[in-house]
Amino acid sequence: MTAVGIDAIEIWTGKLMLDLPNTFAPVKGDDPEKYTKGLGLYASSFPDTYEDIVTMGANAAKQLMDRQDLKPTDIGRIDVATESAFDHSKPVSTYIAGCLEQVYEGDFRHANKGERKFACVAGTQSIDDAYNWIQAGRNRGRAALVIATDTALYARGDPGEATQGAGAVAMLIDEDPSVVELSTEQGYGSMDETDFLKPNQQFPSVDGKRSMQVYLARMREALEDFESVAWDTHPDDFAYIPFHTPFPGMVRKAGLLGFRHMIRDTEIEDELEGEIGRQPREPDFETREDYEAAIRDHMDDLKRTDRYRAWYDATIDPTLELSSTVGNWYTGSVHIARTSALRHAAETGVDLVGSKLLVGSYGSGAQAEIHAETVQDGWKDEIQGLNIDDQLDARYDLSWSEYELVHDVHEYDKETDIDVEEFTPPSEEFVFTGWGRMNERRYEYVE
Ligand code: CAA
């Protein structure tokens, strides 16, 4: 079977930032450590007044096309994953293609364009679609452009407000990829759930605590499903495990659950037996409640062991570095986690070629997907070419009143003047310029 996977990655962050411990926490009257230690978040990225899902997606895609020296006819498919779309009919990919056609010779006339929706898992689903299209031999030698782009804003005062974020990840999916090859094997955990949804509304209705339970339950099912078609996973099989990261604290919980699952009946469980005992087994308990209480106690003990801490620090923590300073990018979030891990490996001189990643995606509503990836020869060059650190350093640090203004500008139903002064001067990028006669959004490239 042909090797298919991610050949190139580019990231575009919203150009503003909200400092959570220093700006957000004092206004909310909270201890800053609720954010830094509890949720694991230091800052969130925000879109400037002229940015939206189209500009961020088009800017990430342009960076990718420039760095890979691609022309529009090299691309046979453009899929945009988003849960922030502003149009029920015309897909965001057409807007992004229109932007790119302003600056490149040629066009995307013969590319198949679409938009994928399943909350945050849609970015991974778009990669699946591209993978299947290439494996089916329908790509005519062309690559697929997958763009995950979101303005993950919550209503002001919602508990989710601390986990907001905005940015885009563009990925080129191709044969003989440079970054990672995707496994054919996949696992799913999917159920009709009412945990986080946007029924014809911009900001989500969220049952926050329940959404965390649903995330963990679906992720566990997806792992079991993956193992049923792949192999019984072991913690040492993977260099990194990037998870969908609504906030790092969520991934701390997922990592612990995954570790407990993977070590059952292994030499690691034997090794830890003297220290914390063996994992509780359900048949040994009279009621489900007793079993669950015993599992909770065991997990508390497990997370304090050196064996777990060392694994977590090496395998999970590096996936969270970017998320902790950009917040939740919904569809882009798991792809930020993968990039964060690879960036960490490049910075610390880890040789990853041939190593495996286990990637856990999740979308509310709800579905988790798990697959493995094998790191390819060109990963380091690709990752070292990213300019994400420069972008993060250049973000404008919002005061509280500026944050409120920007939030209002991006609220569709609020009458705000789109000429509200921008915070950062746009340069060599696509910007939103206003609405056309059919209420379409309009964009132009600023030199
Ligand atoms: N020092 C250290 N830690 C502290 C602290 C302090 N001073 N104060 C609180 N904490 C800890 C809490 O103990 C808690 O940690 P644990 O869960 O490990 O106990 C953590 O900080 C958060 O505190 P709260 O639970 O009190 O926070 P909250 O209720 O205000 O909000 C939330 C948490 C419900 C997750 C909220 O942020 C939310 O609704 N977020 C949006 C929904 C979401 O992201 N869900 C995740 C799963 S769904 C998904 O993944 C899809 C998606 O992208 C949306």
Short mmCIF file of C-alpha atoms in Angstrom, two decimals, residues 13-14 19 26 50 71 126 149 151 159 162 166 171 179 217 232 238 274 299 359 382:
data_model
loop_
_atom_site.label_atom_id
_atom_site.label_comp_id
_atom_site.label_asym_id
_atom_site.label_seq_id
_atom_site.Cartn_x
_atom_site.Cartn_y
_atom_site.Cartn_z
CA THR A 13 -2.16 32.14 15.11
CA GLY A 14 -4.67 34.91 15.72
CA ASP A 19 -3.06 36.79 29.28
CA PRO A 26 -7.92 39.38 38.33
CA TYR A 50 -9.59 42.06 10.30
CA LYS A 71 1.05 26.18 -7.50
CA SER A 126 -10.63 15.79 6.59
CA THR A 149 -9.50 26.89 11.21
CA THR A 151 -12.35 31.22 16.20
CA PRO A 159 -17.01 28.84 32.11
CA ALA A 162 -10.97 30.82 29.80
CA ALA A 166 -8.18 31.33 17.46
CA MET A 171 -1.60 20.47 6.24
CA VAL A 179 6.44 14.41 8.24
CA ALA A 217 -15.44 7.76 27.68
CA ASP A 232 -2.41 -4.13 22.28
CA PHE A 238 4.99 5.77 21.29
CA GLY A 274 4.50 -3.45 45.47
CA MET A 299 -5.58 6.43 39.64
CA VAL A 359 -3.00 10.49 17.91
CA GLU A 382 9.59 20.72 8.09
#
